[in-house]
Phi, psi and omega in degrees: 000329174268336158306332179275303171327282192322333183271342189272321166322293187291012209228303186307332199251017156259006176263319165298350182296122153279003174228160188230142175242126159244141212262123166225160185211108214265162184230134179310116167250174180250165155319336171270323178291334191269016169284302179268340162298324173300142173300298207234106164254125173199151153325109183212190183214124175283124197233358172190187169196160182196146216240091174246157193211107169293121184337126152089000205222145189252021169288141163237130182277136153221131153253166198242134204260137143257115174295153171242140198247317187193136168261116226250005173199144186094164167242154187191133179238357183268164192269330171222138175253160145270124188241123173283149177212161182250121196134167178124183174244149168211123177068235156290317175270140167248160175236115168235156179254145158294078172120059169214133179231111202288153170280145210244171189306124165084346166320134179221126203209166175265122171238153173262096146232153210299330169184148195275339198250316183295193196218106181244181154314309177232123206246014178256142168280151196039016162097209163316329173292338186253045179217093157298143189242162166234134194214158194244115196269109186288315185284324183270009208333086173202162175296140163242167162258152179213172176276190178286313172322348202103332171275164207233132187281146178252302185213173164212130165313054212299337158301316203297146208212129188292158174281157179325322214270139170281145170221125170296198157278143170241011177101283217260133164296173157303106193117333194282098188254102189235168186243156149313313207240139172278160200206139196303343168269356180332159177246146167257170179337294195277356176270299177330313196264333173296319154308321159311324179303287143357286175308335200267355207275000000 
């Protein structure tokens, strides 16, 4: 009887949370893996989103609309995909994941993703990791690549292999050699993607 009180309780006051935090713990990888764990790597621009909540149920879904500007591993012929993420607002309740950063309106990014059709938590492999941004650098005037963090890819290190040792994720794989400050060796878009290419043979 008191486990049943306890479980109609903990069920009550989770129906009062208007936001839900979900806790994760993503494991540190290298470039070959999340390259090759990808279904689909391509160039794209987030061009809309929308938000569901399946009838009866308080998980919320949001996709994410992408022009796909160039498919650099995998095949895709339509000009825009759709990708799920878990998490969003809908009316009152919000669902957020912890250390997960959905691609935002207007966004222009590289994406790694792990598969095209399920409906995952994260439809990117490894999460932050398989998410690259494209940014137009003013001073180098050209595109650099950058992580989600913010760091600006110089190269990537296609030998490189994660250690034996389980490691979570800090956002960046193993192989990813990056600067604080974009730089005349930064790498663009098309070196970037040429190296992916490569890894992906």
């Amino acid at each position: 009887m008191q486990n049943s009180l306890k479980k109609l309780w903990l069920a009550l006051v989770l129906c009062l949370i208007p936001g839900l935090l979900l806790a994760s713990s993503i494991k540190r990888a290298d470039m070959g893996e999340i390259t090759r764990d990808a279904q689909l790597v391509f160039e794209g621009r987030v061009i809309g989103t929308r938000v569901e909540q399946p009838p009866g149920e308080r998980s919320i879904h949001t996709w994410v609309r992408f022009e796909v500007l160039d498919v650099v591993k995998g095949s895709y012929d339509k000009p825009v995909i759709e990708l799920s993420f878990l998490g969003g607002t809908r009316g009152d309740l919000t669902v957020r994941v912890s250390d997960m950063q959905m691609p935002r309106m207007g966004e222009h990014g590289i994406y790694f993703v792990e598969d095209t059709q399920r409906r995952l938590v994260n439809p990117l492999v490894g999460w932050s990791q398989g998410h690259f941004l494209v940014n137009y650098d003013s001073k180098l005037q050209r595109q650099t690549i950058t992580t989600l963090s913010g760091k600006v890819v110089r190269d990537i290190d296609t030998g490189a292999r994660r250690s034996s040792l389980a490691e979570l994720s800090q956002g960046i794989a193993y192989g990813v050699i990056t600067d604080d400050q974009p730089k005349p060796q930064s790498i663009d878009p098309a070196g970037f993607k040429s190296l992916i290419r490569g890894m992906a043979q």
